[in-house]
Amino acid sequence: MRILGIETSCDDTAVAIVEDGAVVLNHALISQIDVHKEYNGVVPELAARKHLEALLPLIDCVIEGANVTLSSVDAIAVTNRPGLVGSLLVGVSAAKGLAYALNKPLIAVDHIAAHSYAAHLTHEIAFPYIALIVSGGHTLLMRVTDHGEYAPLGTTLDDAVGEAYDKLSKYMGLGYPGGPVIDLLAQKGNPNAIRYPKAKIDRYNFSYSGLKTAAIYQTERLLNEGHEATRENIAASFQKAAIDTLYEKTILCAKEEGVPRVVLGGGVAANSYLRKRFTETEDVTAYLPDRQYTSDNAAMAAGLAYHRAKKGDYADMRLDVASRVVERTALRS
Ligand code: KG4
Ligand code: ZN
């Protein structure tokens, strides 16, 4: 089954053609980083306008690159939640138009479920598992029972982990997005130079505003003797505090839930230290998405859609968008 996937939930316009859930014939995206970086964050109105400009030419380009025709596609999949409403509407409207014009079925994709599907593009993974979805907008621990079926167990009470990276980067004058550049700097610094606090939040919840504030305003006070507050040391010490919390809570969650498998997803899943910790762990079997599928992309959406289609979970022309993470996806018996 050949599925055309469209993903416009935030600031990447992405399109993919995927067969049978895992054979990626082509995928591409147009990033809006250049548009948003002067504001140090995503401006929703600009994001929607840019999706509108980029989407149709990108669909043509991806179809051509895959060496297929639009009429050979069996279904159209689109991310409809959660995300920026204006951005989601551009993708959903285009998908409805295509589905109607081509007389093909429409499949709605939950973006959080798609992030946890990204690792399935390159790994065989048994259910259930614990997924850690970490990006600029989300820090979520959830129990995944099937493709597209999950229950959140914990989330951030304030900033998302990627957002904390982005804000520290903005303060340090390193631009947007901050994750990749702080990750690189961290590799040259000493993670024990500064005693940044790890938030003590109940169970599987997270908090990143305290760490962010400490890194921005309290570095001198938290400096360990004999160390300097260099950019590299700030990045390395921040990264250790940010990622160790993710790692420790995920392992605790997997143990308490009695689930020995962990799947990572989202832009922060590209982080070198996070990947190292989960690659080296002996406590669980960890599945990491290929780096090209960590941040927003349409291959994960089209891949997941195949499994929703197999269950007959099709959408119709009344499909709407939603900004928030659902409390629990519909669980089938
Ligand atoms: O999934 P994504 O592309 O978009 C959403 O936010 O949905 O994630 C982007 C986030 C940004 O906050 C970015 O700074 C962060 O992922 N990020 C990283 C790394 N690469 C991207 N954070 C830490 N380390 C990285 N290597
Ligand atoms: Zn995302």
Tab-separated table of C-alpha atoms and ligand atoms in Angstrom:
chain	number	residue	atom	x	y	z
A	1	MET	CA	0.000	0.000	0.000
A	2	ARG	CA	1.477	3.299	-1.142
A	3	ILE	CA	0.746	6.312	1.079
A	4	LEU	CA	1.426	9.991	0.487
A	5	GLY	CA	2.087	11.642	3.863
A	6	ILE	CA	1.808	15.347	4.657
A	7	GLU	CA	3.174	16.894	7.854
A	8	THR	CA	2.789	20.612	8.634
A	9	SER	CA	2.239	20.638	12.401
A	10	CYS	CA	4.901	23.196	13.264
A	11	ASP	CA	7.614	24.852	11.182
A	12	ASP	CA	8.653	22.140	8.709
A	13	THR	CA	6.681	21.489	5.545
A	14	ALA	CA	7.211	17.766	4.965
A	15	VAL	CA	6.015	15.257	2.387
A	16	ALA	CA	6.784	11.553	1.951
A	17	ILE	CA	5.793	8.533	-0.073
A	18	VAL	CA	6.021	5.350	1.976
A	19	GLU	CA	5.014	1.804	1.045
A	20	ASP	CA	3.660	-0.726	3.529
A	21	GLY	CA	4.680	1.279	6.566
A	22	ALA	CA	8.445	1.151	6.159
A	23	VAL	CA	9.684	1.442	2.573
A	24	VAL	CA	10.415	5.139	2.183
A	25	LEU	CA	10.337	5.812	-1.572
A	26	ASN	CA	11.071	9.480	-1.030
A	27	HIS	CA	10.744	12.088	1.664
A	28	ALA	CA	11.690	15.728	1.827
A	29	LEU	CA	11.051	18.798	3.868
A	30	ILE	CA	11.352	22.530	3.628
A	31	SER	CA	12.542	23.991	6.891
A	32	GLN	CA	11.377	27.425	8.011
A	33	ILE	CA	14.330	27.996	10.338
A	34	ASP	CA	15.537	31.000	8.334
A	35	VAL	CA	12.119	32.639	8.669
A	36	HIS	CA	11.795	32.138	12.429
A	37	LYS	CA	15.363	32.498	13.634
A	38	GLU	CA	15.262	36.278	13.770
A	39	TYR	CA	12.451	35.895	16.355
A	40	ASN	CA	14.278	33.086	18.239
A	41	GLY	CA	11.208	30.897	18.028
A	42	VAL	CA	8.339	29.899	15.761
A	43	VAL	CA	5.849	32.651	14.799
A	44	PRO	CA	2.575	30.752	14.136
A	45	GLU	CA	1.125	33.144	11.551
A	46	LEU	CA	4.328	33.138	9.498
A	47	ALA	CA	4.553	29.354	9.780
A	48	ALA	CA	1.086	28.866	8.274
A	49	ARG	CA	1.830	31.247	5.387
A	50	LYS	CA	5.088	29.501	4.584
A	51	HIS	CA	3.405	26.073	4.576
A	52	LEU	CA	0.900	27.454	2.103
A	53	GLU	CA	3.673	28.564	-0.257
A	54	ALA	CA	5.752	25.418	0.091
A	55	LEU	CA	3.347	22.491	0.243
A	56	LEU	CA	2.022	21.978	-3.289
A	57	PRO	CA	5.395	22.406	-5.054
A	58	LEU	CA	6.944	20.057	-2.471
A	59	ILE	CA	4.305	17.377	-3.154
A	60	ASP	CA	5.116	17.587	-6.895
A	61	CYS	CA	8.808	17.361	-6.147
A	62	VAL	CA	8.508	14.340	-3.816
A	63	ILE	CA	6.237	12.499	-6.260
A	64	GLU	CA	8.704	13.124	-9.073
A	65	GLY	CA	11.692	12.089	-6.959
A	66	ALA	CA	9.956	8.838	-5.997
A	67	ASN	CA	9.377	8.147	-9.677
A	68	VAL	CA	5.673	7.494	-9.127
A	69	THR	CA	2.484	9.263	-10.144
A	70	LEU	CA	-0.072	10.875	-7.880
A	71	SER	CA	-2.758	8.532	-9.180
A	72	SER	CA	-0.699	5.485	-8.131
A	73	VAL	CA	-0.982	6.526	-4.470
A	74	ASP	CA	-3.449	4.408	-2.459
A	75	ALA	CA	-4.213	6.870	0.346
A	76	ILE	CA	-3.446	10.369	1.606
A	77	ALA	CA	-2.250	10.728	5.213
A	78	VAL	CA	-2.001	13.980	7.117
A	79	THR	CA	-1.053	15.119	10.612
A	80	ASN	CA	-4.130	16.714	12.207
A	81	ARG	CA	-3.030	17.018	15.865
A	82	PRO	CA	-1.387	18.243	18.023
A	83	GLY	CA	0.354	21.341	16.696
A	84	LEU	CA	-0.132	24.929	15.593
A	85	VAL	CA	-3.706	25.188	14.372
A	86	GLY	CA	-2.964	27.448	11.384
A	87	SER	CA	-0.118	25.192	10.265
A	88	LEU	CA	-2.128	21.993	10.678
A	89	LEU	CA	-5.019	23.487	8.704
A	90	VAL	CA	-2.807	24.019	5.656
A	91	GLY	CA	-1.800	20.339	5.582
A	92	VAL	CA	-5.280	19.025	6.355
A	93	SER	CA	-6.939	21.221	3.705
A	94	ALA	CA	-4.447	20.126	1.060
A	95	ALA	CA	-4.868	16.461	2.031
A	96	LYS	CA	-8.664	16.719	1.839
A	97	GLY	CA	-8.432	18.375	-1.563
A	98	LEU	CA	-6.129	15.658	-2.885
A	99	ALA	CA	-8.194	12.828	-1.407
A	100	TYR	CA	-11.362	14.268	-2.928
A	101	ALA	CA	-9.867	15.015	-6.344
A	102	LEU	CA	-8.134	11.617	-6.615
A	103	ASN	CA	-10.957	9.730	-4.928
A	104	LYS	CA	-8.549	8.159	-2.429
A	105	PRO	CA	-9.076	7.527	1.287
A	106	LEU	CA	-7.887	10.030	3.875
A	107	ILE	CA	-5.998	8.983	7.036
A	108	ALA	CA	-5.527	11.255	10.065
A	109	VAL	CA	-2.223	11.008	11.913
A	110	ASP	CA	-1.506	11.982	15.507
A	111	HIS	CA	1.869	13.744	15.543
A	112	ILE	CA	2.959	12.302	18.906
A	113	ALA	CA	2.149	8.774	17.746
A	114	ALA	CA	4.049	9.525	14.528
A	115	HIS	CA	7.161	10.548	16.508
A	116	SER	CA	7.065	7.235	18.333
A	117	TYR	CA	6.585	5.480	14.977
A	118	ALA	CA	9.819	7.010	13.595
A	119	ALA	CA	11.931	4.266	15.173
A	120	HIS	CA	9.697	1.626	13.516
A	121	LEU	CA	10.911	2.847	10.106
A	122	THR	CA	14.241	1.181	10.836
A	123	HIS	CA	13.560	-1.318	13.666
A	124	GLU	CA	11.226	-4.198	14.465
A	125	ILE	CA	9.738	-3.268	17.836
A	126	ALA	CA	7.319	-5.313	19.936
A	127	PHE	CA	4.448	-3.757	21.917
A	128	PRO	CA	3.964	-2.512	24.544
A	129	TYR	CA	6.811	-0.084	25.065
A	130	ILE	CA	7.576	3.173	26.820
A	131	ALA	CA	8.123	6.104	24.460
A	132	LEU	CA	10.032	9.235	25.358
A	133	ILE	CA	9.025	12.005	22.952
A	134	VAL	CA	11.251	15.052	23.316
A	135	SER	CA	11.119	18.107	21.089
A	136	GLY	CA	10.749	21.886	21.147
A	137	GLY	CA	7.104	21.497	22.110
A	138	HIS	CA	6.912	18.217	24.025
A	139	THR	CA	8.514	16.249	26.821
A	140	LEU	CA	6.304	13.202	27.089
A	141	LEU	CA	6.599	9.768	28.597
A	142	MET	CA	3.932	7.391	27.405
A	143	ARG	CA	2.939	3.789	27.231
A	144	VAL	CA	2.417	2.689	23.637
A	145	THR	CA	0.216	-0.368	23.184
A	146	ASP	CA	-0.099	-0.438	19.397
A	147	HIS	CA	0.568	1.753	16.368
A	148	GLY	CA	-1.145	5.058	17.121
A	149	GLU	CA	-2.442	3.903	20.490
A	150	TYR	CA	-0.843	5.416	23.548
A	151	ALA	CA	-1.515	6.799	26.998
A	152	PRO	CA	0.637	9.673	28.308
A	153	LEU	CA	2.172	8.926	31.734
A	154	GLY	CA	4.076	12.138	32.339
A	155	THR	CA	4.871	15.459	30.774
A	156	THR	CA	6.605	18.741	31.484
A	157	LEU	CA	4.970	21.110	33.923
A	158	ASP	CA	6.532	24.128	32.194
A	159	ASP	CA	9.121	24.298	29.386
A	160	ALA	CA	9.766	21.420	27.005
A	161	VAL	CA	13.352	20.164	27.047
A	162	GLY	CA	14.046	21.393	23.483
A	163	GLU	CA	12.606	24.765	24.432
A	164	ALA	CA	15.098	24.994	27.338
A	165	TYR	CA	17.933	24.317	24.863
A	166	ASP	CA	16.530	26.978	22.526
A	167	LYS	CA	16.182	29.588	25.281
A	168	LEU	CA	19.673	28.998	26.661
A	169	SER	CA	21.021	29.267	23.132
A	170	LYS	CA	19.188	32.538	22.591
A	171	TYR	CA	20.686	33.907	25.828
A	172	MET	CA	24.171	32.810	24.770
A	173	GLY	CA	23.699	34.426	21.361
A	174	LEU	CA	23.981	31.090	19.559
A	175	GLY	CA	20.768	31.346	17.533
A	176	TYR	CA	17.805	29.082	16.844
A	177	PRO	CA	17.394	26.149	17.085
A	178	GLY	CA	19.668	25.794	20.099
A	179	GLY	CA	19.805	22.010	20.522
A	180	PRO	CA	22.333	21.115	17.822
A	181	VAL	CA	24.760	23.943	18.654
A	182	ILE	CA	24.658	23.370	22.435
A	183	ASP	CA	25.087	19.641	21.821
A	184	LEU	CA	28.231	20.360	19.784
A	185	LEU	CA	29.663	22.805	22.336
A	186	ALA	CA	28.915	20.360	25.159
A	187	GLN	CA	31.228	17.815	23.602
A	188	LYS	CA	34.162	20.167	24.253
A	189	GLY	CA	33.186	21.104	27.815
A	190	ASN	CA	33.303	19.597	31.302
A	191	PRO	CA	29.858	18.348	32.422
A	192	ASN	CA	30.936	18.605	36.071
A	193	ALA	CA	32.098	22.232	35.926
A	194	ILE	CA	28.769	23.675	37.096
A	195	ARG	CA	26.273	22.158	39.572
A	196	TYR	CA	23.023	22.874	37.752
A	197	PRO	CA	19.954	21.670	39.636
A	198	LYS	CA	17.857	18.738	38.519
A	199	ALA	CA	14.179	19.401	39.158
A	200	LYS	CA	12.644	17.099	41.760
A	201	ILE	CA	9.198	16.633	40.267
A	202	ASP	CA	6.842	13.814	41.096
A	203	ARG	CA	6.991	10.522	39.233
A	204	TYR	CA	7.124	10.826	35.457
A	205	ASN	CA	6.679	14.553	35.149
A	206	PHE	CA	9.403	17.009	34.206
A	207	SER	CA	10.278	20.655	34.702
A	208	TYR	CA	12.861	22.582	32.707
A	209	SER	CA	12.272	26.208	33.638
A	210	GLY	CA	14.417	25.970	36.816
A	211	LEU	CA	17.370	24.496	34.937
A	212	LYS	CA	17.008	27.089	32.190
A	213	THR	CA	16.888	29.941	34.709
A	214	ALA	CA	19.884	28.544	36.624
A	215	ALA	CA	21.922	28.277	33.419
A	216	ILE	CA	21.037	31.830	32.411
A	217	TYR	CA	21.283	33.653	35.772
A	218	GLN	CA	23.111	31.509	38.334
A	219	THR	CA	26.085	29.973	36.588
A	220	GLU	CA	28.721	31.898	38.590
A	221	ARG	CA	27.144	30.882	41.909
A	222	LEU	CA	26.935	27.213	40.906
A	223	LEU	CA	30.457	26.958	39.528
A	224	ASN	CA	32.560	24.188	41.061
A	225	GLU	CA	35.935	25.241	42.418
A	226	GLY	CA	38.759	25.205	39.899
A	227	HIS	CA	36.436	25.512	36.881
A	228	GLU	CA	35.517	28.354	34.576
A	229	ALA	CA	32.157	29.401	33.185
A	230	THR	CA	33.161	28.909	29.563
A	231	ARG	CA	30.477	28.417	26.901
A	232	GLU	CA	31.623	24.819	26.537
A	233	ASN	CA	31.349	24.148	30.282
A	234	ILE	CA	27.921	25.785	30.500
A	235	ALA	CA	26.707	23.696	27.539
A	236	ALA	CA	28.159	20.442	28.900
A	237	SER	CA	26.856	20.939	32.454
A	238	PHE	CA	23.417	22.013	31.190
A	239	GLN	CA	23.259	19.051	28.838
A	240	LYS	CA	24.165	16.605	31.579
A	241	ALA	CA	21.452	17.930	33.906
A	242	ALA	CA	18.830	18.075	31.132
A	243	ILE	CA	19.476	14.645	29.662
A	244	ASP	CA	20.247	12.695	32.856
A	245	THR	CA	16.757	13.567	34.127
A	246	LEU	CA	15.180	12.273	30.908
A	247	TYR	CA	17.209	9.089	31.103
A	248	GLU	CA	16.599	8.399	34.793
A	249	LYS	CA	12.838	9.000	34.642
A	250	THR	CA	12.454	6.895	31.522
A	251	ILE	CA	14.278	3.953	33.080
A	252	LEU	CA	12.238	4.306	36.288
A	253	CYS	CA	9.030	4.407	34.242
A	254	ALA	CA	9.995	1.331	32.213
A	255	LYS	CA	10.812	-0.590	35.404
A	256	GLU	CA	7.665	0.410	37.263
A	257	GLU	CA	5.462	-0.267	34.255
A	258	GLY	CA	7.188	-3.626	33.797
A	259	VAL	CA	8.025	-2.830	30.168
A	260	PRO	CA	11.638	-3.503	29.131
A	261	ARG	CA	11.507	-1.621	25.815
A	262	VAL	CA	12.010	2.113	25.281
A	263	VAL	CA	11.552	4.079	22.061
A	264	LEU	CA	12.878	7.607	21.584
A	265	GLY	CA	11.433	10.233	19.250
A	266	GLY	CA	11.354	13.991	18.537
A	267	GLY	CA	14.052	16.515	17.665
A	268	VAL	CA	15.932	16.099	20.965
A	269	ALA	CA	16.292	12.369	20.189
A	270	ALA	CA	19.113	13.514	17.868
A	271	ASN	CA	21.089	14.596	20.950
A	272	SER	CA	24.426	12.813	21.126
A	273	TYR	CA	24.492	12.411	24.916
A	274	LEU	CA	20.885	11.149	25.066
A	275	ARG	CA	21.651	8.627	22.321
A	276	LYS	CA	24.836	7.537	24.101
A	277	ARG	CA	23.048	6.953	27.410
A	278	PHE	CA	20.327	4.844	25.810
A	279	THR	CA	22.729	2.990	23.535
A	280	GLU	CA	24.902	2.015	26.483
A	281	THR	CA	22.153	1.111	28.933
A	282	GLU	CA	21.663	-2.459	30.063
A	283	ASP	CA	18.424	-1.723	31.903
A	284	VAL	CA	16.148	-1.727	28.835
A	285	THR	CA	16.322	-2.377	25.111
A	286	ALA	CA	16.301	1.083	23.565
A	287	TYR	CA	15.219	1.834	19.984
A	288	LEU	CA	16.541	5.049	18.488
A	289	PRO	CA	15.151	6.518	15.283
A	290	ASP	CA	17.549	7.174	12.461
A	291	ARG	CA	18.671	10.815	12.887
A	292	GLN	CA	16.860	11.913	9.690
A	293	TYR	CA	13.579	10.802	11.314
A	294	THR	CA	14.048	12.378	14.767
A	295	SER	CA	12.714	15.847	14.017
A	296	ASP	CA	9.472	16.532	12.167
A	297	ASN	CA	9.170	14.576	8.899
A	298	ALA	CA	6.404	13.035	6.824
A	299	ALA	CA	7.906	9.546	6.502
A	300	MET	CA	6.907	8.750	10.086
A	301	ALA	CA	3.377	10.035	9.376
A	302	ALA	CA	2.937	8.020	6.166
A	303	GLY	CA	4.456	4.952	7.865
A	304	LEU	CA	2.096	5.101	10.824
A	305	ALA	CA	-0.873	5.750	8.518
A	306	TYR	CA	-0.378	2.343	6.892
A	307	HIS	CA	-1.083	0.631	10.217
A	308	ARG	CA	-4.113	2.838	10.888
A	309	ALA	CA	-5.434	1.963	7.424
A	310	LYS	CA	-4.983	-1.741	8.121
A	311	LYS	CA	-7.328	-1.258	11.073
A	312	GLY	CA	-9.843	0.578	8.890
A	313	ASP	CA	-9.217	3.837	10.737
A	314	TYR	CA	-10.000	6.276	7.918
A	315	ALA	CA	-10.997	9.916	8.233
A	316	ASP	CA	-13.567	11.785	6.172
A	317	MET	CA	-14.071	15.319	4.916
A	318	ARG	CA	-15.161	16.457	8.381
A	319	LEU	CA	-11.613	15.926	9.692
A	320	ASP	CA	-10.630	18.816	11.961
A	321	VAL	CA	-7.376	19.893	13.596
A	322	ALA	CA	-6.541	20.127	17.321
A	323	SER	CA	-3.757	21.936	19.121
A	324	ARG	CA	-3.354	19.786	22.221
A	325	VAL	CA	-2.033	16.343	23.075
A	326	VAL	CA	-4.890	13.930	23.706
A	327	GLU	CA	-5.179	12.374	27.165
A	328	ARG	CA	-5.460	8.948	25.659
A	329	THR	CA	-5.910	7.821	22.083
A	330	ALA	CA	-8.918	5.699	21.349
A	331	LEU	CA	-8.061	2.215	22.496
A	332	ARG	CA	-9.598	-0.633	20.641
A	333	SER	CA	-10.474	-3.828	22.415
B	1	KG4	O1	10.755	17.563	16.689
B	1	KG4	P1	11.285	18.929	16.337
B	1	KG4	O2	11.981	19.102	15.019
B	1	KG4	O3	10.164	20.006	16.338
B	1	KG4	C1	9.239	20.179	17.337
B	1	KG4	O4	9.580	20.930	18.299
B	1	KG4	O5	8.152	19.564	17.213
B	1	KG4	O6	12.260	19.360	17.532
B	1	KG4	C2	12.986	20.555	17.506
B	1	KG4	C3	13.680	20.705	18.851
B	1	KG4	C4	14.330	22.080	19.031
B	1	KG4	O7	14.004	22.560	20.324
B	1	KG4	C5	15.814	21.770	18.915
B	1	KG4	O8	16.627	22.670	19.650
B	1	KG4	C6	15.877	20.368	19.468
B	1	KG4	O9	14.726	19.724	18.969
B	1	KG4	N1	17.080	19.644	19.029
B	1	KG4	C7	18.037	19.206	19.885
B	1	KG4	C8	19.052	18.619	19.078
B	1	KG4	N2	18.656	18.692	17.765
B	1	KG4	C9	17.439	19.324	17.761
B	1	KG4	N3	18.120	19.283	21.218
B	1	KG4	C10	19.219	18.777	21.800
B	1	KG4	N4	20.230	18.206	21.100
B	1	KG4	C11	20.197	18.095	19.752
B	1	KG4	N5	21.202	17.532	19.082
B	2	ZN	ZN	7.303	17.146	16.312
